mmCIF file of N, CA, C and O in Angstrom:
data_model
loop_
_atom_site.group_PDB
_atom_site.id
_atom_site.type_symbol
_atom_site.label_atom_id
_atom_site.label_comp_id
_atom_site.label_asym_id
_atom_site.label_seq_id
_atom_site.Cartn_x
_atom_site.Cartn_y
_atom_site.Cartn_z
ATOM 1 N N MET A 7 -33.105 -69.570 -151.947
ATOM 2 C CA MET A 7 -33.386 -71.073 -152.145
ATOM 3 C C MET A 7 -32.918 -71.877 -150.988
ATOM 4 O O MET A 7 -31.884 -71.624 -150.300
ATOM 5 N N ILE A 8 -33.650 -73.021 -150.684
ATOM 6 C CA ILE A 8 -33.232 -73.872 -149.771
ATOM 7 C C ILE A 8 -32.606 -74.976 -150.310
ATOM 8 O O ILE A 8 -32.896 -75.724 -151.385
ATOM 9 N N ARG A 9 -31.362 -75.296 -150.029
ATOM 10 C CA ARG A 9 -30.576 -76.393 -150.455
ATOM 11 C C ARG A 9 -30.598 -77.707 -149.678
ATOM 12 O O ARG A 9 -30.221 -77.419 -148.364
ATOM 13 N N VAL A 10 -30.819 -78.667 -149.880
ATOM 14 C CA VAL A 10 -30.783 -79.870 -149.269
ATOM 15 C C VAL A 10 -29.964 -80.835 -149.962
ATOM 16 O O VAL A 10 -29.888 -81.116 -151.182
ATOM 17 N N ILE A 11 -28.957 -81.473 -148.987
ATOM 18 C CA ILE A 11 -28.056 -82.457 -149.420
ATOM 19 C C ILE A 11 -28.139 -83.600 -148.652
ATOM 20 O O ILE A 11 -28.351 -83.541 -147.416
ATOM 21 N N LEU A 12 -28.292 -84.645 -149.454
ATOM 22 C CA LEU A 12 -28.617 -85.948 -148.854
ATOM 23 C C LEU A 12 -27.280 -86.878 -149.030
ATOM 24 O O LEU A 12 -27.281 -87.088 -150.225
ATOM 25 N N TRP A 13 -26.592 -87.357 -147.915
ATOM 26 C CA TRP A 13 -25.663 -88.213 -148.060
ATOM 27 C C TRP A 13 -25.884 -89.755 -147.997
ATOM 28 O O TRP A 13 -26.807 -90.048 -147.337
ATOM 29 N N ARG A 14 -25.180 -90.429 -148.766
ATOM 30 C CA ARG A 14 -25.156 -91.943 -148.734
ATOM 31 C C ARG A 14 -23.879 -92.515 -148.905
ATOM 32 O O ARG A 14 -23.273 -91.900 -149.848
ATOM 33 N N ASN A 15 -23.573 -93.549 -148.500
ATOM 34 C CA ASN A 15 -22.480 -94.422 -148.937
ATOM 35 C C ASN A 15 -22.967 -95.475 -149.824
ATOM 36 O O ASN A 15 -24.027 -95.259 -150.451
ATOM 37 N N GLN A 16 -22.244 -96.541 -150.254
ATOM 38 C CA GLN A 16 -22.759 -97.628 -151.022
ATOM 39 C C GLN A 16 -24.024 -98.157 -150.704
ATOM 40 O O GLN A 16 -24.852 -98.844 -151.633
ATOM 41 N N HIS A 17 -24.248 -98.289 -149.294
ATOM 42 C CA HIS A 17 -25.374 -99.066 -148.993
ATOM 43 C C HIS A 17 -26.629 -98.155 -148.297
ATOM 44 O O HIS A 17 -27.690 -98.960 -148.462
ATOM 45 N N GLU A 18 -26.352 -97.136 -147.863
ATOM 46 C CA GLU A 18 -27.346 -96.632 -146.965
ATOM 47 C C GLU A 18 -27.258 -95.094 -146.951
ATOM 48 O O GLU A 18 -26.233 -94.735 -147.134
ATOM 49 N N ARG A 19 -28.249 -94.314 -146.542
ATOM 50 C CA ARG A 19 -28.138 -92.994 -146.192
ATOM 51 C C ARG A 19 -27.421 -92.976 -145.024
ATOM 52 O O ARG A 19 -27.588 -93.484 -144.039
ATOM 53 N N THR A 20 -26.684 -91.616 -144.811
ATOM 54 C CA THR A 20 -25.911 -91.436 -143.867
ATOM 55 C C THR A 20 -26.149 -90.013 -142.970
ATOM 56 O O THR A 20 -25.858 -89.811 -142.138
ATOM 57 N N GLY A 21 -26.877 -89.225 -143.921
ATOM 58 C CA GLY A 21 -27.060 -87.868 -143.153
ATOM 59 C C GLY A 21 -27.791 -86.596 -144.200
ATOM 60 O O GLY A 21 -27.855 -87.133 -145.481
ATOM 61 N N LEU A 22 -27.802 -85.701 -143.690
ATOM 62 C CA LEU A 22 -28.391 -84.593 -144.542
ATOM 63 C C LEU A 22 -27.938 -83.213 -144.097
ATOM 64 O O LEU A 22 -27.279 -83.163 -143.100
ATOM 65 N N ARG A 23 -28.151 -82.369 -145.004
ATOM 66 C CA ARG A 23 -27.517 -80.857 -144.843
ATOM 67 C C ARG A 23 -28.599 -80.011 -145.332
ATOM 68 O O ARG A 23 -29.113 -80.284 -146.549
ATOM 69 N N VAL A 24 -29.229 -78.844 -144.572
ATOM 70 C CA VAL A 24 -30.200 -78.148 -145.194
ATOM 71 C C VAL A 24 -29.572 -76.763 -144.996
ATOM 72 O O VAL A 24 -29.276 -76.448 -143.745
ATOM 73 N N SER A 25 -29.702 -75.979 -145.933
ATOM 74 C CA SER A 25 -29.433 -74.656 -145.858
ATOM 75 C C SER A 25 -30.029 -73.489 -146.600
ATOM 76 O O SER A 25 -30.703 -73.872 -147.611
ATOM 77 N N GLY A 26 -30.105 -72.424 -146.346
ATOM 78 C CA GLY A 26 -30.680 -71.363 -147.044
ATOM 79 C C GLY A 26 -32.145 -71.042 -146.589
ATOM 80 O O GLY A 26 -32.666 -71.575 -145.475
ATOM 81 N N HIS A 27 -32.821 -70.145 -147.312
ATOM 82 C CA HIS A 27 -34.034 -69.597 -147.035
ATOM 83 C C HIS A 27 -34.882 -69.646 -148.411
ATOM 84 O O HIS A 27 -34.399 -69.601 -149.524
ATOM 85 N N ALA A 28 -36.085 -70.105 -148.392
ATOM 86 C CA ALA A 28 -36.841 -70.592 -149.537
ATOM 87 C C ALA A 28 -37.001 -69.127 -150.321
ATOM 88 O O ALA A 28 -37.000 -69.069 -151.687
ATOM 89 N N GLY A 29 -37.369 -68.187 -149.707
ATOM 90 C CA GLY A 29 -37.803 -66.789 -150.311
ATOM 91 C C GLY A 29 -39.239 -67.014 -151.031
ATOM 92 O O GLY A 29 -39.443 -66.306 -151.788
ATOM 93 N N PHE A 30 -39.960 -67.998 -150.648
ATOM 94 C CA PHE A 30 -41.433 -68.047 -151.199
ATOM 95 C C PHE A 30 -42.401 -66.896 -150.899
ATOM 96 O O PHE A 30 -43.156 -66.460 -151.690
ATOM 97 N N ALA A 31 -42.079 -66.257 -149.672
ATOM 98 C CA ALA A 31 -42.865 -65.265 -148.993
ATOM 99 C C ALA A 31 -42.066 -64.750 -147.869
ATOM 100 O O ALA A 31 -41.025 -65.225 -147.585
ATOM 101 N N PRO A 32 -42.675 -63.495 -147.499
ATOM 102 C CA PRO A 32 -41.892 -62.850 -146.214
ATOM 103 C C PRO A 32 -41.753 -63.620 -145.065
ATOM 104 O O PRO A 32 -42.447 -64.616 -144.941
ATOM 105 N N ALA A 33 -40.642 -63.408 -144.305
ATOM 106 C CA ALA A 33 -40.389 -64.159 -143.088
ATOM 107 C C ALA A 33 -41.623 -64.186 -142.362
ATOM 108 O O ALA A 33 -42.460 -63.172 -142.107
ATOM 109 N N GLY A 34 -41.851 -65.267 -141.814
ATOM 110 C CA GLY A 34 -42.871 -65.559 -140.725
ATOM 111 C C GLY A 34 -44.252 -65.877 -141.606
ATOM 112 O O GLY A 34 -45.231 -66.290 -140.979
ATOM 113 N N GLN A 35 -44.250 -65.978 -143.038
ATOM 114 C CA GLN A 35 -45.258 -66.279 -143.645
ATOM 115 C C GLN A 35 -44.919 -67.284 -144.851
ATOM 116 O O GLN A 35 -45.921 -67.666 -145.686
ATOM 117 N N ASP A 36 -43.652 -67.687 -144.750
ATOM 118 C CA ASP A 36 -43.185 -68.764 -145.952
ATOM 119 C C ASP A 36 -43.342 -70.205 -145.599
ATOM 120 O O ASP A 36 -42.822 -70.622 -144.748
ATOM 121 N N ILE A 37 -44.507 -70.454 -146.100
ATOM 122 C CA ILE A 37 -44.865 -71.992 -145.922
ATOM 123 C C ILE A 37 -43.823 -73.035 -146.464
ATOM 124 O O ILE A 37 -43.801 -74.075 -145.901
ATOM 125 N N VAL A 38 -43.122 -72.715 -147.320
ATOM 126 C CA VAL A 38 -42.031 -73.545 -147.872
ATOM 127 C C VAL A 38 -40.937 -73.655 -146.768
ATOM 128 O O VAL A 38 -40.499 -74.725 -146.508
ATOM 129 N N CYS A 39 -40.508 -72.561 -146.223
ATOM 130 C CA CYS A 39 -39.506 -72.645 -145.163
ATOM 131 C C CYS A 39 -40.111 -73.354 -143.938
ATOM 132 O O CYS A 39 -39.334 -74.187 -143.306
ATOM 133 N N ALA A 40 -41.339 -73.081 -143.604
ATOM 134 C CA ALA A 40 -41.888 -73.698 -142.396
ATOM 135 C C ALA A 40 -41.774 -75.339 -142.771
ATOM 136 O O ALA A 40 -41.481 -76.116 -141.731
ATOM 137 N N ALA A 41 -42.267 -75.667 -143.954
ATOM 138 C CA ALA A 41 -42.354 -77.119 -144.098
ATOM 139 C C ALA A 41 -40.975 -77.822 -143.954
ATOM 140 O O ALA A 41 -40.851 -78.983 -143.195
ATOM 141 N N VAL A 42 -39.787 -77.252 -144.500
ATOM 142 C CA VAL A 42 -38.631 -77.870 -144.280
ATOM 143 C C VAL A 42 -38.147 -77.845 -143.062
ATOM 144 O O VAL A 42 -37.417 -78.661 -142.397
ATOM 145 N N SER A 43 -38.431 -76.771 -142.246
ATOM 146 C CA SER A 43 -37.847 -76.348 -141.076
ATOM 147 C C SER A 43 -38.654 -77.551 -140.223
ATOM 148 O O SER A 43 -38.022 -78.307 -139.166
ATOM 149 N N CYS A 44 -39.702 -77.696 -140.165
ATOM 150 C CA CYS A 44 -40.620 -78.773 -139.540
ATOM 151 C C CYS A 44 -40.007 -80.166 -139.656
ATOM 152 O O CYS A 44 -39.844 -80.733 -138.657
ATOM 153 N N ALA A 45 -39.674 -80.392 -140.898
ATOM 154 C CA ALA A 45 -39.242 -81.632 -141.234
ATOM 155 C C ALA A 45 -37.821 -82.047 -140.637
ATOM 156 O O ALA A 45 -37.656 -83.186 -140.179
ATOM 157 N N VAL A 46 -37.049 -81.002 -140.681
ATOM 158 C CA VAL A 46 -35.716 -81.158 -139.878
ATOM 159 C C VAL A 46 -35.840 -81.351 -138.505
ATOM 160 O O VAL A 46 -35.402 -82.033 -137.703
ATOM 161 N N ARG A 47 -36.866 -80.512 -137.781
ATOM 162 C CA ARG A 47 -36.926 -80.438 -136.450
ATOM 163 C C ARG A 47 -37.502 -81.864 -135.892
ATOM 164 O O ARG A 47 -37.325 -82.488 -135.117
ATOM 165 N N LEU A 48 -38.658 -82.486 -136.747
ATOM 166 C CA LEU A 48 -39.305 -83.663 -136.486
ATOM 167 C C LEU A 48 -38.151 -84.706 -136.544
ATOM 168 O O LEU A 48 -38.109 -85.658 -135.765
ATOM 169 N N SER A 49 -37.503 -84.766 -137.613
ATOM 170 C CA SER A 49 -36.350 -85.731 -137.756
ATOM 171 C C SER A 49 -35.302 -85.988 -136.648
ATOM 172 O O SER A 49 -35.108 -86.894 -136.215
ATOM 173 N N GLU A 50 -35.009 -84.635 -136.293
ATOM 174 C CA GLU A 50 -34.093 -84.631 -135.200
ATOM 175 C C GLU A 50 -34.668 -85.036 -133.877
ATOM 176 O O GLU A 50 -34.357 -85.862 -133.042
ATOM 177 N N ARG A 51 -36.073 -84.884 -133.595
ATOM 178 C CA ARG A 51 -36.771 -85.226 -132.441
ATOM 179 C C ARG A 51 -36.947 -86.676 -132.437
ATOM 180 O O ARG A 51 -36.962 -87.291 -131.270
ATOM 181 N N ILE A 52 -37.371 -87.288 -133.719
ATOM 182 C CA ILE A 52 -37.649 -88.646 -133.622
ATOM 183 C C ILE A 52 -36.295 -89.443 -133.146
ATOM 184 O O ILE A 52 -36.176 -90.297 -132.457
ATOM 185 N N LEU A 53 -35.192 -88.973 -133.895
ATOM 186 C CA LEU A 53 -33.877 -89.647 -133.341
ATOM 187 C C LEU A 53 -33.662 -89.419 -131.944
ATOM 188 O O LEU A 53 -33.194 -90.234 -131.320
ATOM 189 N N SER A 54 -33.992 -88.258 -131.376
ATOM 190 C CA SER A 54 -33.711 -88.188 -130.196
ATOM 191 C C SER A 54 -34.647 -89.243 -129.159
ATOM 192 O O SER A 54 -34.059 -89.746 -128.266
ATOM 193 N N GLU A 55 -35.792 -89.257 -129.514
ATOM 194 C CA GLU A 55 -36.703 -89.934 -128.848
ATOM 195 C C GLU A 55 -36.401 -91.617 -128.938
ATOM 196 O O GLU A 55 -36.699 -92.260 -128.010
ATOM 197 N N MET A 56 -35.963 -91.876 -130.224
ATOM 198 C CA MET A 56 -35.401 -93.227 -130.410
ATOM 199 C C MET A 56 -33.965 -93.712 -129.686
ATOM 200 O O MET A 56 -33.864 -94.769 -129.473
ATOM 201 N N ARG A 57 -33.579 -92.425 -128.933
ATOM 202 C CA ARG A 57 -32.161 -92.595 -128.568
ATOM 203 C C ARG A 57 -31.215 -93.109 -129.583
ATOM 204 O O ARG A 57 -30.488 -94.222 -129.190
ATOM 205 N N ALA A 58 -31.382 -92.856 -130.799
ATOM 206 C CA ALA A 58 -30.534 -93.155 -131.790
ATOM 207 C C ALA A 58 -29.274 -92.646 -131.600
ATOM 208 O O ALA A 58 -28.750 -91.497 -131.070
ATOM 209 N N ASP A 59 -28.295 -93.437 -132.261
ATOM 210 C CA ASP A 59 -26.913 -92.725 -132.423
ATOM 211 C C ASP A 59 -26.862 -91.682 -133.783
ATOM 212 O O ASP A 59 -27.014 -92.119 -134.870
ATOM 213 N N TYR A 60 -26.642 -90.352 -133.361
ATOM 214 C CA TYR A 60 -26.784 -89.354 -134.319
ATOM 215 C C TYR A 60 -26.022 -88.201 -133.699
ATOM 216 O O TYR A 60 -25.737 -88.029 -132.808
ATOM 217 N N THR A 61 -25.629 -87.295 -134.879
ATOM 218 C CA THR A 61 -25.113 -85.928 -134.499
ATOM 219 C C THR A 61 -25.857 -84.791 -135.161
ATOM 220 O O THR A 61 -26.348 -85.093 -136.351
ATOM 221 N N ALA A 62 -26.189 -83.889 -134.577
ATOM 222 C CA ALA A 62 -26.838 -82.872 -135.175
ATOM 223 C C ALA A 62 -25.938 -81.514 -134.894
ATOM 224 O O ALA A 62 -25.652 -81.086 -133.792
ATOM 225 N N GLU A 63 -25.513 -80.614 -136.074
ATOM 226 C CA GLU A 63 -24.781 -79.576 -135.906
ATOM 227 C C GLU A 63 -25.618 -78.347 -136.467
ATOM 228 O O GLU A 63 -26.284 -78.428 -137.580
ATOM 229 N N ILE A 64 -25.804 -77.128 -135.761
ATOM 230 C CA ILE A 64 -26.645 -76.024 -136.316
ATOM 231 C C ILE A 64 -25.449 -74.871 -136.496
ATOM 232 O O ILE A 64 -24.810 -74.683 -135.556
ATOM 233 N N ASP A 65 -25.492 -74.460 -137.654
ATOM 234 C CA ASP A 65 -24.601 -73.121 -137.996
ATOM 235 C C ASP A 65 -25.661 -72.076 -138.097
ATOM 236 O O ASP A 65 -26.175 -71.915 -139.201
ATOM 237 N N ARG A 66 -25.830 -71.269 -137.107
ATOM 238 C CA ARG A 66 -26.741 -70.105 -137.438
ATOM 239 C C ARG A 66 -26.328 -69.076 -138.250
ATOM 240 O O ARG A 66 -27.044 -68.568 -138.934
ATOM 241 N N GLU A 67 -25.036 -68.852 -138.326
ATOM 242 C CA GLU A 67 -24.550 -67.668 -139.214
ATOM 243 C C GLU A 67 -24.799 -68.190 -140.830
ATOM 244 O O GLU A 67 -24.836 -67.356 -141.470
ATOM 245 N N LYS A 68 -24.567 -69.411 -140.909
ATOM 246 C CA LYS A 68 -24.874 -69.789 -142.384
ATOM 247 C C LYS A 68 -26.249 -70.350 -142.534
ATOM 248 O O LYS A 68 -26.520 -70.926 -143.527
ATOM 249 N N ASN A 69 -27.102 -70.356 -141.508
ATOM 250 C CA ASN A 69 -28.567 -70.871 -141.535
ATOM 251 C C ASN A 69 -28.402 -72.258 -142.108
ATOM 252 O O ASN A 69 -29.221 -72.578 -143.084
ATOM 253 N N ALA A 70 -27.725 -73.169 -141.418
ATOM 254 C CA ALA A 70 -27.601 -74.429 -141.882
ATOM 255 C C ALA A 70 -27.824 -75.595 -140.757
ATOM 256 O O ALA A 70 -27.376 -75.054 -139.580
ATOM 257 N N VAL A 71 -28.067 -76.673 -141.023
ATOM 258 C CA VAL A 71 -28.096 -77.531 -140.062
ATOM 259 C C VAL A 71 -27.750 -79.022 -140.706
ATOM 260 O O VAL A 71 -28.056 -79.059 -141.954
ATOM 261 N N GLU A 72 -27.033 -79.781 -140.012
ATOM 262 C CA GLU A 72 -26.438 -81.072 -140.618
ATOM 263 C C GLU A 72 -26.900 -82.178 -139.483
ATOM 264 O O GLU A 72 -26.764 -81.925 -138.215
ATOM 265 N N ILE A 73 -27.310 -83.219 -140.026
ATOM 266 C CA ILE A 73 -27.712 -84.442 -139.252
ATOM 267 C C ILE A 73 -27.053 -85.663 -139.802
ATOM 268 O O ILE A 73 -27.018 -85.841 -140.868
ATOM 269 N N ARG A 74 -26.409 -86.380 -139.050
ATOM 270 C CA ARG A 74 -25.432 -87.511 -139.498
ATOM 271 C C ARG A 74 -26.216 -88.696 -138.462
ATOM 272 O O ARG A 74 -26.043 -88.735 -137.387
ATOM 273 N N THR A 75 -26.585 -89.744 -139.198
ATOM 274 C CA THR A 75 -26.962 -90.888 -138.593
ATOM 275 C C THR A 75 -27.291 -92.087 -139.406
ATOM 276 O O THR A 75 -27.027 -91.819 -140.725
ATOM 277 N N ARG A 76 -27.527 -93.258 -138.955
ATOM 278 C CA ARG A 76 -27.678 -94.515 -139.955
ATOM 279 C C ARG A 76 -29.000 -94.901 -139.850
ATOM 280 O O ARG A 76 -29.392 -96.220 -140.159
ATOM 281 N N GLU A 77 -29.939 -94.104 -139.208
ATOM 282 C CA GLU A 77 -31.270 -94.715 -139.052
ATOM 283 C C GLU A 77 -32.136 -94.541 -140.293
ATOM 284 O O GLU A 77 -32.648 -93.429 -140.520
ATOM 285 N N LYS A 78 -32.180 -95.489 -140.907
ATOM 286 C CA LYS A 78 -32.509 -95.556 -142.421
ATOM 287 C C LYS A 78 -34.111 -95.028 -142.555
ATOM 288 O O LYS A 78 -34.389 -93.982 -143.429
ATOM 289 N N SER A 79 -35.064 -95.394 -141.547
ATOM 290 C CA SER A 79 -36.606 -94.947 -141.681
ATOM 291 C C SER A 79 -36.516 -93.473 -141.513
ATOM 292 O O SER A 79 -37.226 -92.795 -142.472
ATOM 293 N N VAL A 80 -35.849 -92.891 -140.700
ATOM 294 C CA VAL A 80 -35.972 -91.167 -140.575
ATOM 295 C C VAL A 80 -35.100 -90.593 -141.742
ATOM 296 O O VAL A 80 -35.999 -89.774 -142.345
ATOM 297 N N LEU A 81 -34.118 -91.278 -142.315
ATOM 298 C CA LEU A 81 -33.430 -90.391 -143.234
ATOM 299 C C LEU A 81 -34.298 -90.636 -144.593
ATOM 300 O O LEU A 81 -34.515 -89.757 -145.572
ATOM 301 N N GLU A 82 -34.728 -91.814 -144.808
ATOM 302 C CA GLU A 82 -35.551 -92.103 -145.860
ATOM 303 C C GLU A 82 -36.895 -91.305 -145.986
ATOM 304 O O GLU A 82 -37.304 -90.705 -147.022
ATOM 305 N N GLY A 83 -37.397 -91.058 -144.865
ATOM 306 C CA GLY A 83 -38.713 -90.373 -144.864
ATOM 307 C C GLY A 83 -38.293 -88.898 -145.185
ATOM 308 O O GLY A 83 -39.153 -88.367 -145.897
ATOM 309 N N PHE A 84 -37.391 -88.314 -144.679
ATOM 310 C CA PHE A 84 -36.938 -87.041 -144.672
ATOM 311 C C PHE A 84 -36.647 -86.841 -146.344
ATOM 312 O O PHE A 84 -37.169 -85.757 -146.737
ATOM 313 N N ALA A 85 -35.814 -87.631 -146.733
ATOM 314 C CA ALA A 85 -35.410 -87.633 -148.187
ATOM 315 C C ALA A 85 -36.730 -87.528 -149.118
ATOM 316 O O ALA A 85 -36.994 -86.890 -149.944
ATOM 317 N N ARG A 86 -37.681 -88.391 -148.841
ATOM 318 C CA ARG A 86 -38.854 -88.584 -149.659
ATOM 319 C C ARG A 86 -39.560 -87.274 -149.525
ATOM 320 O O ARG A 86 -40.026 -86.760 -150.661
ATOM 321 N N LEU A 87 -39.865 -86.766 -148.419
ATOM 322 C CA LEU A 87 -40.630 -85.371 -148.316
ATOM 323 C C LEU A 87 -39.891 -84.428 -148.990
ATOM 324 O O LEU A 87 -40.571 -83.416 -149.737
ATOM 325 N N MET A 88 -38.425 -84.276 -148.889
ATOM 326 C CA MET A 88 -37.657 -83.259 -149.631
ATOM 327 C C MET A 88 -37.804 -83.087 -151.140
ATOM 328 O O MET A 88 -38.059 -82.409 -151.705
ATOM 329 N N HIS A 89 -37.898 -84.428 -151.599
ATOM 330 C CA HIS A 89 -37.966 -84.774 -153.059
ATOM 331 C C HIS A 89 -39.513 -84.305 -153.456
ATOM 332 O O HIS A 89 -39.532 -83.572 -154.380
ATOM 333 N N GLU A 90 -40.548 -84.408 -152.649
ATOM 334 C CA GLU A 90 -41.801 -84.095 -153.153
ATOM 335 C C GLU A 90 -42.027 -82.735 -152.897
ATOM 336 O O GLU A 90 -42.464 -82.027 -153.802
ATOM 337 N N LEU A 91 -41.379 -82.027 -151.947
ATOM 338 C CA LEU A 91 -41.419 -80.600 -152.027
ATOM 339 C C LEU A 91 -40.679 -79.898 -153.024
ATOM 340 O O LEU A 91 -41.083 -78.841 -153.628
ATOM 341 N N SER A 92 -39.522 -80.371 -153.381
ATOM 342 C CA SER A 92 -38.700 -79.732 -154.496
ATOM 343 C C SER A 92 -39.522 -80.038 -155.679
ATOM 344 O O SER A 92 -39.379 -79.307 -156.644
ATOM 345 N N GLU A 93 -40.478 -81.000 -155.985
ATOM 346 C CA GLU A 93 -41.012 -81.182 -157.197
ATOM 347 C C GLU A 93 -42.237 -80.202 -157.251
ATOM 348 O O GLU A 93 -42.509 -79.670 -158.223
ATOM 349 N N GLU A 94 -42.741 -79.843 -155.955
ATOM 350 C CA GLU A 94 -43.958 -78.938 -155.808
ATOM 351 C C GLU A 94 -43.545 -77.480 -155.746
ATOM 352 O O GLU A 94 -44.133 -76.538 -156.480
ATOM 353 N N TYR A 95 -42.275 -77.169 -155.445
ATOM 354 C CA TYR A 95 -41.767 -75.968 -155.298
ATOM 355 C C TYR A 95 -40.271 -75.878 -155.948
ATOM 356 O O TYR A 95 -39.319 -75.589 -155.102
ATOM 357 N N PRO A 96 -40.152 -76.114 -157.208
ATOM 358 C CA PRO A 96 -38.666 -76.322 -157.754
ATOM 359 C C PRO A 96 -37.948 -74.893 -157.694
ATOM 360 O O PRO A 96 -36.754 -75.280 -157.897
ATOM 361 N N GLU A 97 -38.569 -73.649 -157.626
ATOM 362 C CA GLU A 97 -37.573 -72.665 -157.754
ATOM 363 C C GLU A 97 -37.309 -72.234 -156.308
ATOM 364 O O GLU A 97 -36.397 -71.377 -156.091
ATOM 365 N N TYR A 98 -37.654 -73.051 -155.197
ATOM 366 C CA TYR A 98 -37.371 -72.887 -153.894
ATOM 367 C C TYR A 98 -36.727 -73.937 -153.247
ATOM 368 O O TYR A 98 -35.916 -73.405 -152.046
ATOM 369 N N ILE A 99 -36.674 -74.910 -153.561
ATOM 370 C CA ILE A 99 -35.844 -76.204 -153.147
ATOM 371 C C ILE A 99 -35.078 -76.962 -154.131
ATOM 372 O O ILE A 99 -35.668 -77.146 -154.943
ATOM 373 N N GLN A 100 -33.726 -77.007 -153.752
ATOM 374 C CA GLN A 100 -32.907 -78.037 -154.407
ATOM 375 C C GLN A 100 -32.501 -79.098 -153.703
ATOM 376 O O GLN A 100 -31.825 -78.823 -152.727
ATOM 377 N N VAL A 101 -32.691 -80.213 -154.186
ATOM 378 C CA VAL A 101 -32.222 -81.566 -153.501
ATOM 379 C C VAL A 101 -31.034 -82.018 -154.250
ATOM 380 O O VAL A 101 -31.246 -82.397 -155.531
ATOM 381 N N THR A 102 -30.043 -82.438 -153.724
ATOM 382 C CA THR A 102 -28.984 -83.186 -154.209
ATOM 383 C C THR A 102 -28.540 -84.261 -153.456
ATOM 384 O O THR A 102 -28.404 -84.309 -152.280
ATOM 385 N N GLU A 103 -28.413 -85.429 -154.081
ATOM 386 C CA GLU A 103 -27.967 -86.715 -153.632
ATOM 387 C C GLU A 103 -26.566 -86.823 -153.769
ATOM 388 O O GLU A 103 -26.155 -86.782 -154.897
ATOM 389 N N VAL A 104 -25.900 -87.096 -152.664
ATOM 390 C CA VAL A 104 -24.374 -87.182 -152.681
ATOM 391 C C VAL A 104 -23.958 -88.651 -152.405
ATOM 392 O O VAL A 104 -24.189 -89.035 -151.226
ATOM 393 N N ARG A 105 -23.368 -89.436 -153.227
ATOM 394 C CA ARG A 105 -22.854 -90.833 -152.929
ATOM 395 C C ARG A 105 -21.378 -90.635 -152.775
ATOM 396 O O ARG A 105 -20.621 -89.974 -153.397
ATOM 397 N N TYR A 106 -20.857 -91.389 -151.735
ATOM 398 C CA TYR A 106 -19.521 -91.453 -151.612
ATOM 399 C C TYR A 106 -19.174 -92.953 -151.334
ATOM 400 O O TYR A 106 -20.059 -93.727 -150.827
ATOM 401 N N VAL A 107 -17.898 -93.313 -151.158
ATOM 402 C CA VAL A 107 -17.229 -94.540 -151.005
ATOM 403 C C VAL A 107 -16.997 -94.788 -149.555
ATOM 404 O O VAL A 107 -16.217 -94.014 -149.031
#
């Protein structure tokens, strides 16, 4: 299962963490994993092109990536897509919203 954590403070989204494998299909044929991977890569690419203030950390051993930023449009778009995918493929994607003070 892919686990998506979306962080926000009291006012805005501040980052995301994606980890795991979907397990929808064999490696190289998994459309769920491909969709999530593309969304993560696109989000990071947009932040880079915008020259936005962000950090991205990849942990290959844990198959995880974290992105921290305050670029609302990128984080909101990513969150919306992850929620849509989790509704379409609930056995393969879990989205958790985390609020902190």
